[in-house]
PDB file of C-alpha atoms and ligand atoms in Angstrom:
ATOM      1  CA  UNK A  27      53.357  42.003  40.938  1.00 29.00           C
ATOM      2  CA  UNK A  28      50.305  42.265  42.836  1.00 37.00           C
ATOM      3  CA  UNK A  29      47.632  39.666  41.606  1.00 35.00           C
ATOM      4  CA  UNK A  30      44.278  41.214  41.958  1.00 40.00           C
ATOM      5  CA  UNK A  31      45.989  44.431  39.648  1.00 39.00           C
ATOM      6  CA  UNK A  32      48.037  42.500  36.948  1.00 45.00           C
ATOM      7  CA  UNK A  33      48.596  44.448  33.803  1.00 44.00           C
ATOM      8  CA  UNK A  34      46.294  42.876  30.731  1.00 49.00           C
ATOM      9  CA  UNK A  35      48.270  41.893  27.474  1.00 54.00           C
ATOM     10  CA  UNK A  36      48.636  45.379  26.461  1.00 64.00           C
ATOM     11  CA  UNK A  37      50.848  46.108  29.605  1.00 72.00           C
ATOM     12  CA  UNK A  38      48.007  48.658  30.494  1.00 79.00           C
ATOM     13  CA  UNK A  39      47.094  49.264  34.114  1.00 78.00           C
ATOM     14  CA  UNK A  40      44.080  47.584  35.377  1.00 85.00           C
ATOM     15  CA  UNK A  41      41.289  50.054  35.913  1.00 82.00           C
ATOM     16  CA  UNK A  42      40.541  49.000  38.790  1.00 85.00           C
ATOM     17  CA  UNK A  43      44.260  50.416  40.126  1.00 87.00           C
ATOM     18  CA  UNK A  44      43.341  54.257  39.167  1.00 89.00           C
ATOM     19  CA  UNK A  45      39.975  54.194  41.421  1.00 96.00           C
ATOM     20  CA  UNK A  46      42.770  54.171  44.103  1.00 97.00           C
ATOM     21  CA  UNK A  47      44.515  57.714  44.782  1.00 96.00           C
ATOM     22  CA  UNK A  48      48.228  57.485  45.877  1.00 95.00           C
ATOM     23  CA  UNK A  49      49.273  60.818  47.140  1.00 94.00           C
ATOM     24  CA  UNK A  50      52.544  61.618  45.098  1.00 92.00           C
ATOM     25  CA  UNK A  51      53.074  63.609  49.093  1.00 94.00           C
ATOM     26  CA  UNK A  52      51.953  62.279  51.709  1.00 93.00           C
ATOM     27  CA  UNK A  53      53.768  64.998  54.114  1.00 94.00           C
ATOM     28  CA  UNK A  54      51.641  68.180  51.873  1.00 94.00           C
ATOM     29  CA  UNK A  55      47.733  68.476  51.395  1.00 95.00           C
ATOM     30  CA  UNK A  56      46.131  67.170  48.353  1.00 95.00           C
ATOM     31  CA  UNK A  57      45.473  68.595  45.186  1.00 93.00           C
ATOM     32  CA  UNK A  58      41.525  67.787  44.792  1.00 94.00           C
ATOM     33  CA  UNK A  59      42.350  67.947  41.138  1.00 94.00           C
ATOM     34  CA  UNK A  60      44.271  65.008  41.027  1.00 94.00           C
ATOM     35  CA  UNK A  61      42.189  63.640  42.873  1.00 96.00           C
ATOM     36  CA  UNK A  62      39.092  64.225  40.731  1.00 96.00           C
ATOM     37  CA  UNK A  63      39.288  66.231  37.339  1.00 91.00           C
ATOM     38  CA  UNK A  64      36.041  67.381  37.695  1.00 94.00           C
ATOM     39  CA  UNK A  65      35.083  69.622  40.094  1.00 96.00           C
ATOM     40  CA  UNK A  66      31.955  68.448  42.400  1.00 98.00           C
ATOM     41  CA  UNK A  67      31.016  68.701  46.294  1.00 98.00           C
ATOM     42  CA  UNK A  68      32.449  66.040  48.133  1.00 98.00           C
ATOM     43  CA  UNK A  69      31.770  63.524  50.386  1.00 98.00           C
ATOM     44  CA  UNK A  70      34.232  61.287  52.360  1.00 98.00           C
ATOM     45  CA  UNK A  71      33.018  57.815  53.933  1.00 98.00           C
ATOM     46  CA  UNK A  72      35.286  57.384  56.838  1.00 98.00           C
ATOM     47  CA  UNK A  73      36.201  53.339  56.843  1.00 98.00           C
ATOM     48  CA  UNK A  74      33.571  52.628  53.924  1.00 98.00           C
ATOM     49  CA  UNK A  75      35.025  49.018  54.684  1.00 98.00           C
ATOM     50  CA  UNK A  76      33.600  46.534  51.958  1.00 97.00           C
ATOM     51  CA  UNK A  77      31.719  50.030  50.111  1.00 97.00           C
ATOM     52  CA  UNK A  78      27.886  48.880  49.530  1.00 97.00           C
ATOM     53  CA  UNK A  79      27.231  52.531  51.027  1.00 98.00           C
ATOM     54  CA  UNK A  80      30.070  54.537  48.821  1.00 98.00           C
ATOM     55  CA  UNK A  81      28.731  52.751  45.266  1.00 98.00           C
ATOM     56  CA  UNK A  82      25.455  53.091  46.492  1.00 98.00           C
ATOM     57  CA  UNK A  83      26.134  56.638  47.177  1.00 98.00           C
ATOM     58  CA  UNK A  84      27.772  57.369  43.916  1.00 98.00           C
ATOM     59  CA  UNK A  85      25.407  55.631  41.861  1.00 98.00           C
ATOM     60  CA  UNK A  86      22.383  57.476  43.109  1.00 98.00           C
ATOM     61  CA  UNK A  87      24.349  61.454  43.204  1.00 98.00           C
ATOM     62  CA  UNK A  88      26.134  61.240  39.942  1.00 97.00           C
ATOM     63  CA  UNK A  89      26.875  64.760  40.326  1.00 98.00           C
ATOM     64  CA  UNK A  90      28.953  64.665  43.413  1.00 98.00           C
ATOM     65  CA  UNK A  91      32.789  63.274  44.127  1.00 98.00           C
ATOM     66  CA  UNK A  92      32.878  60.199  46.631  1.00 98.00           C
ATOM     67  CA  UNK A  93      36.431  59.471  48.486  1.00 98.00           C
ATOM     68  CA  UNK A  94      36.174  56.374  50.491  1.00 98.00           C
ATOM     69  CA  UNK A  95      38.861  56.196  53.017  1.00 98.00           C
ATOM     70  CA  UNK A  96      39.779  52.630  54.688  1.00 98.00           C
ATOM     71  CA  UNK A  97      42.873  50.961  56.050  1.00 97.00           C
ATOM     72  CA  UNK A  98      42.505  47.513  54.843  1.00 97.00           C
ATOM     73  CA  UNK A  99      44.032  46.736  51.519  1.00 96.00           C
ATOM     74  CA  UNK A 100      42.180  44.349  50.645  1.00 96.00           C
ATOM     75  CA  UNK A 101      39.279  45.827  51.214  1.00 97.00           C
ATOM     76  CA  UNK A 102      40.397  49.247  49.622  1.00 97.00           C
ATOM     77  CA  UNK A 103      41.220  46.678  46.483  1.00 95.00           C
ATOM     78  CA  UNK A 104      37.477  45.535  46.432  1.00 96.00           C
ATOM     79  CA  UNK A 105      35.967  48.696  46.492  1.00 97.00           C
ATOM     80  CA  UNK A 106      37.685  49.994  44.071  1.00 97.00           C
ATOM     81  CA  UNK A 107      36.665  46.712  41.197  1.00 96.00           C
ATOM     82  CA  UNK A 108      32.982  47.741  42.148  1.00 97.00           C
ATOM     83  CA  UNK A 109      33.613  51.530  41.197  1.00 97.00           C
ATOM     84  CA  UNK A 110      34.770  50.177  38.245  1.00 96.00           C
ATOM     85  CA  UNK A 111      31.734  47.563  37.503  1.00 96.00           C
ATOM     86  CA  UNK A 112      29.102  50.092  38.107  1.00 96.00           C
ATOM     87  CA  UNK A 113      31.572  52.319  35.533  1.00 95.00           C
ATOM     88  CA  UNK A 114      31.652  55.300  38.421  1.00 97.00           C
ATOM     89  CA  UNK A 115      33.827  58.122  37.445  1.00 95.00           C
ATOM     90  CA  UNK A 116      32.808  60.011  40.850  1.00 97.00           C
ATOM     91  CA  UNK A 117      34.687  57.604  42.811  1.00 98.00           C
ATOM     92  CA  UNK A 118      38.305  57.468  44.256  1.00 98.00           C
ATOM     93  CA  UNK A 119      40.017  55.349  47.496  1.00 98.00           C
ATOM     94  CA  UNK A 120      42.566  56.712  49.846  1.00 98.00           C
ATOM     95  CA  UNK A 121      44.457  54.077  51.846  1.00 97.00           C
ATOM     96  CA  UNK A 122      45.116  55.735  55.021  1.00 97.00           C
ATOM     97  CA  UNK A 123      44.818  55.912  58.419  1.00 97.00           C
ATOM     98  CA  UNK A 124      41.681  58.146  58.654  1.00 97.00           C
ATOM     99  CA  UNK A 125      43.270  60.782  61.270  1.00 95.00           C
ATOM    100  CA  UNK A 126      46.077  60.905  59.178  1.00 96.00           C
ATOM    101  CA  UNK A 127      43.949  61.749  56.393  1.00 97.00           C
ATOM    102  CA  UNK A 128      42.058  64.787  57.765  1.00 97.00           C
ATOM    103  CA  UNK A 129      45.325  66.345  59.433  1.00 96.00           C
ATOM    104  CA  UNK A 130      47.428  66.482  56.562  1.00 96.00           C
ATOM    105  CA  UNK A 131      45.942  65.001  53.142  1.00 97.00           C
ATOM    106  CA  UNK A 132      42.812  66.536  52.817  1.00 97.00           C
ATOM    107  CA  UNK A 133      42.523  70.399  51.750  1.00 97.00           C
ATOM    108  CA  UNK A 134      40.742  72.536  53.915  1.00 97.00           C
ATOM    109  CA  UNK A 135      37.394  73.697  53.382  1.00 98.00           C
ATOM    110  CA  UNK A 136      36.510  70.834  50.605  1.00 98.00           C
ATOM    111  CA  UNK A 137      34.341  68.253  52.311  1.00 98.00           C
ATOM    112  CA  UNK A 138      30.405  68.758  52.059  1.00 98.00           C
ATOM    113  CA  UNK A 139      29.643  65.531  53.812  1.00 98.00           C
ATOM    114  CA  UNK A 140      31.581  63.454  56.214  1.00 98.00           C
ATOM    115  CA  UNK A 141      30.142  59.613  56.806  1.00 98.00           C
ATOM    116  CA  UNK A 142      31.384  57.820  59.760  1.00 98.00           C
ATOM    117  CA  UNK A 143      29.654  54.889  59.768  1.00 98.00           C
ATOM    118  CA  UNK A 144      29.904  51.795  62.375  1.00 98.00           C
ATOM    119  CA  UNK A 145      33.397  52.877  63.113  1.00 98.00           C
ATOM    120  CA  UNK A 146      35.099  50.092  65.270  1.00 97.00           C
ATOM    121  CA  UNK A 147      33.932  50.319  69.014  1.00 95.00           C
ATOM    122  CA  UNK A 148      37.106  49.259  70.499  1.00 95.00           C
ATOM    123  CA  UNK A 149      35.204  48.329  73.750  1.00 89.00           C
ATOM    124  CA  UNK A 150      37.697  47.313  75.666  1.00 93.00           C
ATOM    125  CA  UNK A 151      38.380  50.594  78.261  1.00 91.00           C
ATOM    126  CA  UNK A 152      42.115  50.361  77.216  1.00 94.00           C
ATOM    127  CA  UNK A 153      41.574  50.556  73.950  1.00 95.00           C
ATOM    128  CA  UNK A 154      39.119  53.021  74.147  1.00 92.00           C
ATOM    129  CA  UNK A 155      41.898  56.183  73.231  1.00 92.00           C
ATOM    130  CA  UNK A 156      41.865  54.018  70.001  1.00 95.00           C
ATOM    131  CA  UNK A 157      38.228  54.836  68.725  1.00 97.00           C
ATOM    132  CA  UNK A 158      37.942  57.193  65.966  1.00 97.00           C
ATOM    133  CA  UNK A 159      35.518  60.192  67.249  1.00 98.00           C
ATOM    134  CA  UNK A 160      37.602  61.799  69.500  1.00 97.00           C
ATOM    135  CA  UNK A 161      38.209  65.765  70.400  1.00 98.00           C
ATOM    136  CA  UNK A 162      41.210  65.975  68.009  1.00 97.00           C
ATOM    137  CA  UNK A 163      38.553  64.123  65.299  1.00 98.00           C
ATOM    138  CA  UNK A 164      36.374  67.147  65.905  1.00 98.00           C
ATOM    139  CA  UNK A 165      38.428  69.556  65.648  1.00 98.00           C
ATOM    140  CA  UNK A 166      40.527  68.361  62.398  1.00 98.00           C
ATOM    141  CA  UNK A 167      37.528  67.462  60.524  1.00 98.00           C
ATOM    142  CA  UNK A 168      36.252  71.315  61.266  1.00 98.00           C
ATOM    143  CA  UNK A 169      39.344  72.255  59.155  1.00 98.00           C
ATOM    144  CA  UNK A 170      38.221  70.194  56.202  1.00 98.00           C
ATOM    145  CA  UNK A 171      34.600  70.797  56.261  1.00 98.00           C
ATOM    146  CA  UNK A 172      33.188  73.632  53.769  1.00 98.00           C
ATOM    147  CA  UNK A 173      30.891  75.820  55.922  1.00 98.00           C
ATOM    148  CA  UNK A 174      27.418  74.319  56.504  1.00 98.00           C
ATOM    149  CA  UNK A 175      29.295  70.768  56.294  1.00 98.00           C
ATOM    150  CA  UNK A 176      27.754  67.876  57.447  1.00 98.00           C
ATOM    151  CA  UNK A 177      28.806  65.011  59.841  1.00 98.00           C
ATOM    152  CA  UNK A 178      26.587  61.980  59.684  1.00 98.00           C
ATOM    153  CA  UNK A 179      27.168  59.104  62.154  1.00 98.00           C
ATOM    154  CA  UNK A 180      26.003  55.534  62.658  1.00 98.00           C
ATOM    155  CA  UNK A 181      26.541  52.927  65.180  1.00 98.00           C
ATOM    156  CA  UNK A 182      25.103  49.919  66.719  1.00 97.00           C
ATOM    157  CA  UNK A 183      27.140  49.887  69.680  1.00 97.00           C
ATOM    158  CA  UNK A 184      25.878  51.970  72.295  1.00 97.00           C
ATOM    159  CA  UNK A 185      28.599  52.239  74.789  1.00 96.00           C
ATOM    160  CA  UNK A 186      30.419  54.225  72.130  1.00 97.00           C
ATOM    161  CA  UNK A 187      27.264  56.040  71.190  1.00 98.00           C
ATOM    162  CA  UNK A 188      27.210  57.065  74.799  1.00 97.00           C
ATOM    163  CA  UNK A 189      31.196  58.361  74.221  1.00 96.00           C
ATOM    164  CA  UNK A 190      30.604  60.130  71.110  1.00 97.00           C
ATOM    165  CA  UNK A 191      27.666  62.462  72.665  1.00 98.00           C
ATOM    166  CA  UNK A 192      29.768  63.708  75.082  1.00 98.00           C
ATOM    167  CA  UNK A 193      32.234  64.363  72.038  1.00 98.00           C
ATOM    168  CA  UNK A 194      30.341  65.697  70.034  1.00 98.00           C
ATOM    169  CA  UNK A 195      28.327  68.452  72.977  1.00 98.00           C
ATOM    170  CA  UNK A 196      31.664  69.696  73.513  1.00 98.00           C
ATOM    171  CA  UNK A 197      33.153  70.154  70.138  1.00 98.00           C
ATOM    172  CA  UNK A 198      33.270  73.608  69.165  1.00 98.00           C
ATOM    173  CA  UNK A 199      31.860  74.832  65.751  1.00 98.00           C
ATOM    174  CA  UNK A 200      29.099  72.634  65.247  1.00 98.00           C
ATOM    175  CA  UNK A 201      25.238  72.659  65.572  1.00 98.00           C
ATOM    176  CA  UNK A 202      23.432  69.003  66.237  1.00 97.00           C
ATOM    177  CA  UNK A 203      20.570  68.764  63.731  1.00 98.00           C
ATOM    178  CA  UNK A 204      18.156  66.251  63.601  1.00 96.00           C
ATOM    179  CA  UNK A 205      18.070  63.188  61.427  1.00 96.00           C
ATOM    180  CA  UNK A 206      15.286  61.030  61.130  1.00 91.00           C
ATOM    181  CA  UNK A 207      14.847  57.680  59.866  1.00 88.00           C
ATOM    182  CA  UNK A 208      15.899  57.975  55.911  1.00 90.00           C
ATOM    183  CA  UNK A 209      15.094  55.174  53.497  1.00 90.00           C
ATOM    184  CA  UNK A 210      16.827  57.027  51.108  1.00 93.00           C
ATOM    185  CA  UNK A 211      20.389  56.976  52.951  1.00 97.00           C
ATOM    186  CA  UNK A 212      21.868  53.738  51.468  1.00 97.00           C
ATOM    187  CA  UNK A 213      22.448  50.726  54.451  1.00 97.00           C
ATOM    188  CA  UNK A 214      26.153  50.046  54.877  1.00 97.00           C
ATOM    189  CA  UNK A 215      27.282  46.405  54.478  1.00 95.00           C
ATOM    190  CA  UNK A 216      27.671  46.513  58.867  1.00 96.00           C
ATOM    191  CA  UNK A 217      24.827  48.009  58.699  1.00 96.00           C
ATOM    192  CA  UNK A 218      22.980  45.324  57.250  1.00 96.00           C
ATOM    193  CA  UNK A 219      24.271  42.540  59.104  1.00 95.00           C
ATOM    194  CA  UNK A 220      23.168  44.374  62.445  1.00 96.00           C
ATOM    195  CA  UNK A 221      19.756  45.039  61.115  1.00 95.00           C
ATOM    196  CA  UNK A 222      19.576  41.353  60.444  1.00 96.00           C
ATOM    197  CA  UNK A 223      19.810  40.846  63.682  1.00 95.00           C
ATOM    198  CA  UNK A 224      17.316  43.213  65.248  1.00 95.00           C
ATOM    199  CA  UNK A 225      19.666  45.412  67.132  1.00 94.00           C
ATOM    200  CA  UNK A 226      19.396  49.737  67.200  1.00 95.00           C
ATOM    201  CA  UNK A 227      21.146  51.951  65.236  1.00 96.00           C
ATOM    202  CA  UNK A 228      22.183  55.240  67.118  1.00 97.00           C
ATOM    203  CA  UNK A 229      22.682  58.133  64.670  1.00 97.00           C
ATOM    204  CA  UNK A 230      23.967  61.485  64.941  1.00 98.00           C
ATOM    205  CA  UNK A 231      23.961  64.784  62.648  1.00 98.00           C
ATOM    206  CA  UNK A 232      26.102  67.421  62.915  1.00 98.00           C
ATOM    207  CA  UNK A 233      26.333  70.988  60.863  1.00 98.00           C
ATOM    208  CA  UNK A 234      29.545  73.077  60.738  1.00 98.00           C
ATOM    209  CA  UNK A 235      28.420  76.254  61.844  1.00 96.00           C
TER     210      UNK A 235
HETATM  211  C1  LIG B 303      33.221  48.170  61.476  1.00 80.07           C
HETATM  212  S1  LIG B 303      33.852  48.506  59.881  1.00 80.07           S
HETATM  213  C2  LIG B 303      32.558  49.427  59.103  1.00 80.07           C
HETATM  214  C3  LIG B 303      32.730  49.509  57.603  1.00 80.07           C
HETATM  215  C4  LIG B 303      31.631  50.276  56.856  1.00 80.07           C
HETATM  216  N1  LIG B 303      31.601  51.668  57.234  1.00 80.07           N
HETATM  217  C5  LIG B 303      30.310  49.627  57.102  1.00 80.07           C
HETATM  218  O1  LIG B 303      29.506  50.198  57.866  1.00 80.07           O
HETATM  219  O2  LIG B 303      30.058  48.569  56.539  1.00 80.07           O
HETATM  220  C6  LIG B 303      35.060  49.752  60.195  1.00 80.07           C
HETATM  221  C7  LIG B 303      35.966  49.994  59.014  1.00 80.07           C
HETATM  222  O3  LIG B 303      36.797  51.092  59.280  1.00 80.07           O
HETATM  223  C8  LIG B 303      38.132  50.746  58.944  1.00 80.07           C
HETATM  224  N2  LIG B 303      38.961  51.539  59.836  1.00 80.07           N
HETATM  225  C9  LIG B 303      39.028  51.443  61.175  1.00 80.07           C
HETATM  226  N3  LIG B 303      39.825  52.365  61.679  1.00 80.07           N
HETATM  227  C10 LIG B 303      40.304  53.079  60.633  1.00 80.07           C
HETATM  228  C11 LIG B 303      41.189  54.184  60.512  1.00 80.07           C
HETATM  229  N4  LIG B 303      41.739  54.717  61.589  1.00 80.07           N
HETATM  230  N5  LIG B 303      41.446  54.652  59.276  1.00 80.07           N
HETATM  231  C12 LIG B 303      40.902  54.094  58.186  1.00 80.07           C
HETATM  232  N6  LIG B 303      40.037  53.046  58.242  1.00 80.07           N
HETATM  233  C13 LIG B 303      39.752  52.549  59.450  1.00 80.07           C
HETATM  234  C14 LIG B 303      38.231  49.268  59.179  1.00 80.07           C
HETATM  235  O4  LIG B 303      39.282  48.692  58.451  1.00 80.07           O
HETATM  236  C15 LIG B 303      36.870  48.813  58.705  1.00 80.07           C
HETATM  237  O5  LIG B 303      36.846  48.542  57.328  1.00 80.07           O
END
């Protein structure tokens, strides 16, 4: 039995354990009804790691659905107690690999807002093939975006910044807006610890068109 997600007394499941959505297929697309029973524009956080920016999020736009999308069990674990301290019913997990997850989970035409923020840099030039904004990132996320989508951005490193404008000037199907410094766009827990330490964050914006 898993610790963190023991049954109580009652043998019922810990609430923390339904924040998480388990795909009863991983091999067929979603049904966003499962996923949330209430029907809401949604936004995906792309590795929302440790989550300050998904609760945040969630707390502030009740009205919307949140899917937070991460790798790391343990971290997917976390996330999902704090949706269920701050009692959020807008909020679900997906452990997956995020690729994965836009090719064949996700529906398409139901994301309003994708988040990508302070995705790993990979640095290294042989890893580099390993970072997550890539052409076939462009292109799959197109699929899932409702028209007039969004694709918001954030990195400190800017090596990778560097790589993902070239990405993103020749991915089809998108217009690059602005986006200006917004206090009201929650910091990230990364986020934080790089502000801390006085270095620039590159951001992008990006519309389906
Ligand atoms: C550098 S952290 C940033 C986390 C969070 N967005 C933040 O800004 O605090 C990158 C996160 O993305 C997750 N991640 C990396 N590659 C992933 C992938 N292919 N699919 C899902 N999650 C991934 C990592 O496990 C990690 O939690």
């Amino acid at each position: 039995m898993r610790a963190a997600f023991r049954a109580n007394s009652d043998n019922a499941p810990d609430p923390a354990e339904l924040i998480e959505f388990v795909p009863s297929d991983y091999f067929a697309r979603a049904n966003m009804s499962d996923m949330f029973p209430r029907s809401a524009p949604l936004e995906v956080d792309l590795g929302c790691g440790e989550g300050a920016f998904l609760v945040a999020m969630a707390t502030k736009y009740p009205d919307r659905n949140f899917l937070g999308i991460e790798r790391l069990l343990g971290r997917v674990r976390k996330v999902c107690r704090m949706a269920v301290h701050h009692q959020l019913a807008n909020v679900r997990l997906l452990r997956i690999e995020t690729a994965y997850a836009l090719r064949y989970v996700l529906p398409p035409e139901t994301v309003s807002v994708a988040h990508v923020l302070f995705p790993d840099p990979w640095p290294k030039r042989h890893h580099q093939p390993r970072r997550l904004i890539q052409d076939g990132f462009m292109e799959a996320l197109h699929g899932i975006l409702v028209p007039g989508g969004e694709l918001r951005i954030k990195t400190d490193d800017e090596p990778y910044f560097q790589w993902m404008e070239k990405v993103l000037a020749r991915a089809k199907g998108y217009e690059r807006l602005d986006w200006p410094e917004d206090p009201e766009y929650p910091q990230t827990n990364f986020e934080r610890r790089f502000l801390a330490q006085g270095l620039p964050i590159y951001r992008a914006l990006l519309r389906k068109v």
